[in-house]
Short mmCIF file of C-alpha atoms and ligand atoms in Angstrom, two decimals:
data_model
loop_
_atom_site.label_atom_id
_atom_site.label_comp_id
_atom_site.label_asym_id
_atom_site.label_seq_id
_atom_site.Cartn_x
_atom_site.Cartn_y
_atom_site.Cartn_z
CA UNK A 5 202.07 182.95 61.46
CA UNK A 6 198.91 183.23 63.24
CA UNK A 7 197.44 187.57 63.16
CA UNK A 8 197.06 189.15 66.48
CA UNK A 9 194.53 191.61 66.81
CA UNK A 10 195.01 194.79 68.29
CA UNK A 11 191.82 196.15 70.21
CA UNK A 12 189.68 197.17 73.20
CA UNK A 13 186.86 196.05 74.72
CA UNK A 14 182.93 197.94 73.26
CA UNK A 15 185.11 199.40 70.25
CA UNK A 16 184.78 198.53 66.81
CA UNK A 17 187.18 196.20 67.11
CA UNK A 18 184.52 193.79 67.90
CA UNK A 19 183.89 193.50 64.79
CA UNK A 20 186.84 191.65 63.47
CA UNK A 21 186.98 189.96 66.69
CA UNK A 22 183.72 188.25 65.39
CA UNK A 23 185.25 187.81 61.95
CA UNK A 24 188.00 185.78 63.26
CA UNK A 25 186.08 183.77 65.19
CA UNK A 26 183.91 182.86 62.27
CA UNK A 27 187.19 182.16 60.24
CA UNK A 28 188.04 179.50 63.47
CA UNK A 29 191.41 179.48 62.93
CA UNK A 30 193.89 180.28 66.05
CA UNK A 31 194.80 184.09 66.21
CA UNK A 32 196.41 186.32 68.86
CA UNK A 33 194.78 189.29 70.50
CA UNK A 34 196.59 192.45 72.05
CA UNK A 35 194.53 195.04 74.59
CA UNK A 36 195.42 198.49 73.86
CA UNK A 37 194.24 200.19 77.06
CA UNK A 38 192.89 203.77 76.35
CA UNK A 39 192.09 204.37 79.71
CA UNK A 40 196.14 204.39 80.22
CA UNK A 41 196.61 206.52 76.79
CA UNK A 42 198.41 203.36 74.97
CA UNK A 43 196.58 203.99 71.56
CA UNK A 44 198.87 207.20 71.77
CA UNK A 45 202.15 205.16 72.74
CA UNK A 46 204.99 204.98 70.24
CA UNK A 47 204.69 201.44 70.46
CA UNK A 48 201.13 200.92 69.35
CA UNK A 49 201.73 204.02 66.76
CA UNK A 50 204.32 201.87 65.15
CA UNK A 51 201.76 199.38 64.31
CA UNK A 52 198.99 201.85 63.53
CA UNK A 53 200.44 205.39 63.08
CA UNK A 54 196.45 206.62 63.31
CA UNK A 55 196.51 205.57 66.79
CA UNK A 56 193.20 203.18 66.70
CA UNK A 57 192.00 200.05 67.00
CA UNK A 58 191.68 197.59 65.35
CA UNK A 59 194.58 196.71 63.64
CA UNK A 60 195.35 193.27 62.58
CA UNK A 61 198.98 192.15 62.74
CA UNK A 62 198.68 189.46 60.03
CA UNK A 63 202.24 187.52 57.24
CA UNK A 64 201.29 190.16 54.92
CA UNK A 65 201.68 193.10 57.00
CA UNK A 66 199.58 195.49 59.13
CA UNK A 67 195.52 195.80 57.87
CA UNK A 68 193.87 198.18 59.64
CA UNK A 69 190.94 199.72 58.93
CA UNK A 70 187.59 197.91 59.84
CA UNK A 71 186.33 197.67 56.06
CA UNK A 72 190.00 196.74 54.69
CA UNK A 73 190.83 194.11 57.36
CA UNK A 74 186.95 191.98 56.84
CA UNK A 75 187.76 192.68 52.84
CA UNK A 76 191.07 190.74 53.24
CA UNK A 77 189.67 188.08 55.44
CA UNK A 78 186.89 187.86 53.49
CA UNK A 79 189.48 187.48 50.70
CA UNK A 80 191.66 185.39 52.09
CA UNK A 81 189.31 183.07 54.23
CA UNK A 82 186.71 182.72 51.15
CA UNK A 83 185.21 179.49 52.52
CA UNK A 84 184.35 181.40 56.25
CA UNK A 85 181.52 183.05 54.22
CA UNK A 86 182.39 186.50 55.64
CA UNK A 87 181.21 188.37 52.84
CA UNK A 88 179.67 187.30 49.92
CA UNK A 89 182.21 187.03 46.41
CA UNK A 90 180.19 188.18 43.65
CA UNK A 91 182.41 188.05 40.53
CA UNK A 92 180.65 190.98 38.54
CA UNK A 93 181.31 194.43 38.93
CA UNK A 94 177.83 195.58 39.90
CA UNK A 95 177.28 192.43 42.65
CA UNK A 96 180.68 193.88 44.13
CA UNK A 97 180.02 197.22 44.13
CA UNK A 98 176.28 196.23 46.21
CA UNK A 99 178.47 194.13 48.73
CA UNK A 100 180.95 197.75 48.90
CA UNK A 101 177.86 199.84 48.73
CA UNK A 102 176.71 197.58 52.07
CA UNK A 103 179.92 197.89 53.75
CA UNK A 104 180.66 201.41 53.39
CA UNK A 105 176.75 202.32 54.47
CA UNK A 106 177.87 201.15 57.80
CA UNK A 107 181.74 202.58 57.83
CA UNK A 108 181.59 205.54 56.45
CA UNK A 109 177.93 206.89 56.47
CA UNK A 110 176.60 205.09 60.46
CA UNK A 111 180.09 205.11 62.56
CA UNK A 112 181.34 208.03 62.63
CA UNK A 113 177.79 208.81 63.39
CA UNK A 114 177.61 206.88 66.29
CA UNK A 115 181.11 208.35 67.80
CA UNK A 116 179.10 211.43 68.02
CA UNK A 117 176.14 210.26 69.23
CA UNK A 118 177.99 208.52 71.96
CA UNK A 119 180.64 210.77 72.46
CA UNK A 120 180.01 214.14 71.79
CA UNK A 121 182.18 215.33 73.81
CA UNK A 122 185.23 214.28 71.70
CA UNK A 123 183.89 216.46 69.15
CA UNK A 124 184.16 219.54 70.15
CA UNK A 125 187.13 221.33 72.55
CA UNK A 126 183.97 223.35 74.02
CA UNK A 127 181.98 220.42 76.14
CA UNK A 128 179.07 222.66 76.34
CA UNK A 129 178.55 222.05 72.41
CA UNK A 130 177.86 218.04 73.16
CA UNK A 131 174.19 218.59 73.90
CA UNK A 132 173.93 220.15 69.82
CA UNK A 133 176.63 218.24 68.84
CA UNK A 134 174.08 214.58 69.89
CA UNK A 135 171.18 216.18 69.22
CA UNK A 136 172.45 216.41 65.36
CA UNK A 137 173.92 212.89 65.52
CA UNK A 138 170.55 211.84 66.12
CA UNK A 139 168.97 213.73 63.25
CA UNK A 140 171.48 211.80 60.96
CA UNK A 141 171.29 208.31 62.06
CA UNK A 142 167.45 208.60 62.40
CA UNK A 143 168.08 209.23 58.50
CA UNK A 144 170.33 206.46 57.94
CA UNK A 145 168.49 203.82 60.27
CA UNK A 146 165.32 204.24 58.33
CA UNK A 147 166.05 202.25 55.13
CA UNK A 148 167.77 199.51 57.23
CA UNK A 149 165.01 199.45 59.54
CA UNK A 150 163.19 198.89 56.31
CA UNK A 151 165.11 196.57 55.17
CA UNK A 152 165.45 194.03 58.09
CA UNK A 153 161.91 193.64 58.37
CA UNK A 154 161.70 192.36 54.84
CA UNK A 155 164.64 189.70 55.07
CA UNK A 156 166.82 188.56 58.27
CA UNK A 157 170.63 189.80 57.00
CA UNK A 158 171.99 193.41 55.50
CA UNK A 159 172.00 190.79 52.31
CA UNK A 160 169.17 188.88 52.35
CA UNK A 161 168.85 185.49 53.75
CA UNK A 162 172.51 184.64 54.97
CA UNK A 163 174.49 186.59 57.65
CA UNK A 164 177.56 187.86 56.62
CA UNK A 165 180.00 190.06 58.91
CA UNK A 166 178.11 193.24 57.55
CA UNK A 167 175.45 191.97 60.63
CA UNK A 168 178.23 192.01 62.88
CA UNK A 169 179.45 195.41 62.33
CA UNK A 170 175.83 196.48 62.20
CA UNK A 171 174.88 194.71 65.46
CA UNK A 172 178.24 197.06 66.93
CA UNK A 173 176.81 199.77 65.68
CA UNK A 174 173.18 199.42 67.72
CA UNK A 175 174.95 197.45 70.84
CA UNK A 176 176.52 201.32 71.09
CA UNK A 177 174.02 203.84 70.07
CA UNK A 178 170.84 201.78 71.84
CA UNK A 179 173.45 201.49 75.10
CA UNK A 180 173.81 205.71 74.44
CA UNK A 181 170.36 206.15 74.79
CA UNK A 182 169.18 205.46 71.37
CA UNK A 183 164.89 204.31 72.06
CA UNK A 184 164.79 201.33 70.64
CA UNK A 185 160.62 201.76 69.88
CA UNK A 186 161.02 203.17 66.17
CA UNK A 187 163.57 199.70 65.46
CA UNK A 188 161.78 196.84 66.27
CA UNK A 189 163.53 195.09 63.27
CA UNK A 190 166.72 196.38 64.04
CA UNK A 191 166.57 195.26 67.99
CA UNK A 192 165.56 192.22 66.63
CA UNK A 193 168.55 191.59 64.16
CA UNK A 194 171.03 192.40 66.92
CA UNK A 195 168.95 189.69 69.19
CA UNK A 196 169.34 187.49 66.76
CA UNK A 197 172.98 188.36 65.40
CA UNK A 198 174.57 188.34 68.91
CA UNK A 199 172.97 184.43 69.26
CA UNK A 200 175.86 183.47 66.66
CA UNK A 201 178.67 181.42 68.20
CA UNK A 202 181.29 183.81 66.67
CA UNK A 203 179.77 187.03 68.24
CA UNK A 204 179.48 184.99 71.90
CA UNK A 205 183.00 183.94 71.22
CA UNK A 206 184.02 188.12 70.32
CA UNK A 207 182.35 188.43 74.14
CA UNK A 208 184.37 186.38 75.87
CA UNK A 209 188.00 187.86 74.64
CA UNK A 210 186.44 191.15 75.93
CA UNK A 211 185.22 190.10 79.15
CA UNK A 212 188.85 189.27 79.51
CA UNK A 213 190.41 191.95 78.80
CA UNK A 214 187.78 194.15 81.05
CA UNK A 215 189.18 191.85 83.86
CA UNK A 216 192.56 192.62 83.10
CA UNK A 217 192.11 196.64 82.75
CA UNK A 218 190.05 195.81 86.25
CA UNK A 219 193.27 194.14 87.48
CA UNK A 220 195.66 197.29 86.19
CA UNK A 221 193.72 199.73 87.66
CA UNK A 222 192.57 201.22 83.61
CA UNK A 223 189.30 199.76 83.51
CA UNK A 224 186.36 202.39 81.92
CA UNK A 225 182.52 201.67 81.01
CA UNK A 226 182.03 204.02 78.45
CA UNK A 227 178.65 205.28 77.42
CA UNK A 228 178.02 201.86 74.93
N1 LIG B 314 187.48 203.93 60.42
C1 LIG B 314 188.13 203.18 61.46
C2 LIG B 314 187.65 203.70 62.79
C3 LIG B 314 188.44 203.11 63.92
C4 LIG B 314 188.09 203.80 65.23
O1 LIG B 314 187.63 204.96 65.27
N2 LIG B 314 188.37 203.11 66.30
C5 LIG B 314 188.09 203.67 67.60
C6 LIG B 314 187.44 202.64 68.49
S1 LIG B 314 185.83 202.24 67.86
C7 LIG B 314 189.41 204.10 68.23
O2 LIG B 314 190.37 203.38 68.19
N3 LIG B 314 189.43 205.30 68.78
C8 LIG B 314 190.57 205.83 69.42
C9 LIG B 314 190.94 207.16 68.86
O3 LIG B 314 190.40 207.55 67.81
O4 LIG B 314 191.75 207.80 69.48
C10 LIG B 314 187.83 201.68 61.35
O5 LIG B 314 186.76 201.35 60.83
O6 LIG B 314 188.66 200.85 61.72
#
């Protein structure tokens, strides 16, 4: 059974878009269009009761979660080079350290940087509510910025999908508004990451599906 991937076009979804694109094997892909409220539908809650993409329909059941599904491809592609496989406990726990830097510390960052107005019921608070979104990714976008003009990749000198969920992360805060003057290294690494075949490929499936929310009358350009 090939997976089918559940998504929408600029979300994170991208992400494992690119990851199974790297992997090359055929998969499936299903848009969930917000703009007509079907992340809230039964039928997409059935698949991912949290109501968000993605979520990767694969023989072993649902993964969603962006770090859990590249984990399990990672795991269960280990020749697509996804993420390196260090076998010691401290070599894993760097690769974890990595992926849950961009996760858990830089995304939900960049929801409120982008879309403050989610945040709070009171849409005069989004102004405050970006202003200290800022404040914290200018803290977390330091050491990286640090980091990528030392070596090319989050890991040194191979990409792994870590680049591709970073280069999602600036695609949507630098589209937000973000000045790019302070991250020369990053703007270069997301140059240079969305060159890959795998992240052109990612592209294309949502170029599609824009056409088709065009065609049904949902389609919406957020902030990036
Ligand atoms: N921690 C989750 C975040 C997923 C997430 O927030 N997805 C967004 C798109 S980037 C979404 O589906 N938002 C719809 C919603 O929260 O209602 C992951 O990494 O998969």
């Amino acid at each position: 059974m090939s997976p089918t991937l559940h998504f929408a076009p600029h979300t994170c979804a991208r992400v494992t878009l690119t990851a199974l694109e790297e992997i090359g094997l055929p998969f499936g892909t299903h848009l969930i269009a917000f703009m007509g409220g079907e992340h809230r539908k039964p039928e997409f809650l059935a698949i991912n009761p949290a109501g968000k993409v993605p979520a990767l329909e694969t023989e072993d059941g649902v993964i969603v979660q962006n770090g859990a599904i590249l984990s399990y491809l990672a795991e269960t592609h280990p020749d697509a080079g996804l993420l390196p496989r260090p076998q010691d406990a401290v070599g894993k726990a760097a690769v974890l350290a990595e992926l849950f830097r961009i996760s858990s510390d830089l995304h939900p960052l960049v929801t409120r940087f982008v879309m403050a107005v989610m945040i709070s019921t009171d849409a005069s608070d989004a102004p405050r509510i970006r202003t200290k979104a800022a404040e914290g990714l200018a803290m977390q976008l330091a050491p990286l910025e640090r980091l990528l003009s030392q070596q090319p990749w989050i890991l040194g000198g191979k990409w792994s999908i870590l680049d591709a969920y970073l280069a999602w992360v600036w695609f949507r805060i630098e589209g937000a508004g973000l000045g790019a003057d302070d991250y020369p290294a990053l703007a270069n690494h997301y140059a240079t990451a969305s060159e890959r075949p795998s992240a052109k490929a990612a592209l294309l499936h949502e170029e599609r599906a824009q056409e088709e929310l065009k065609a049904r009358g949902l389609f919406f350009a957020p902030p990036r």
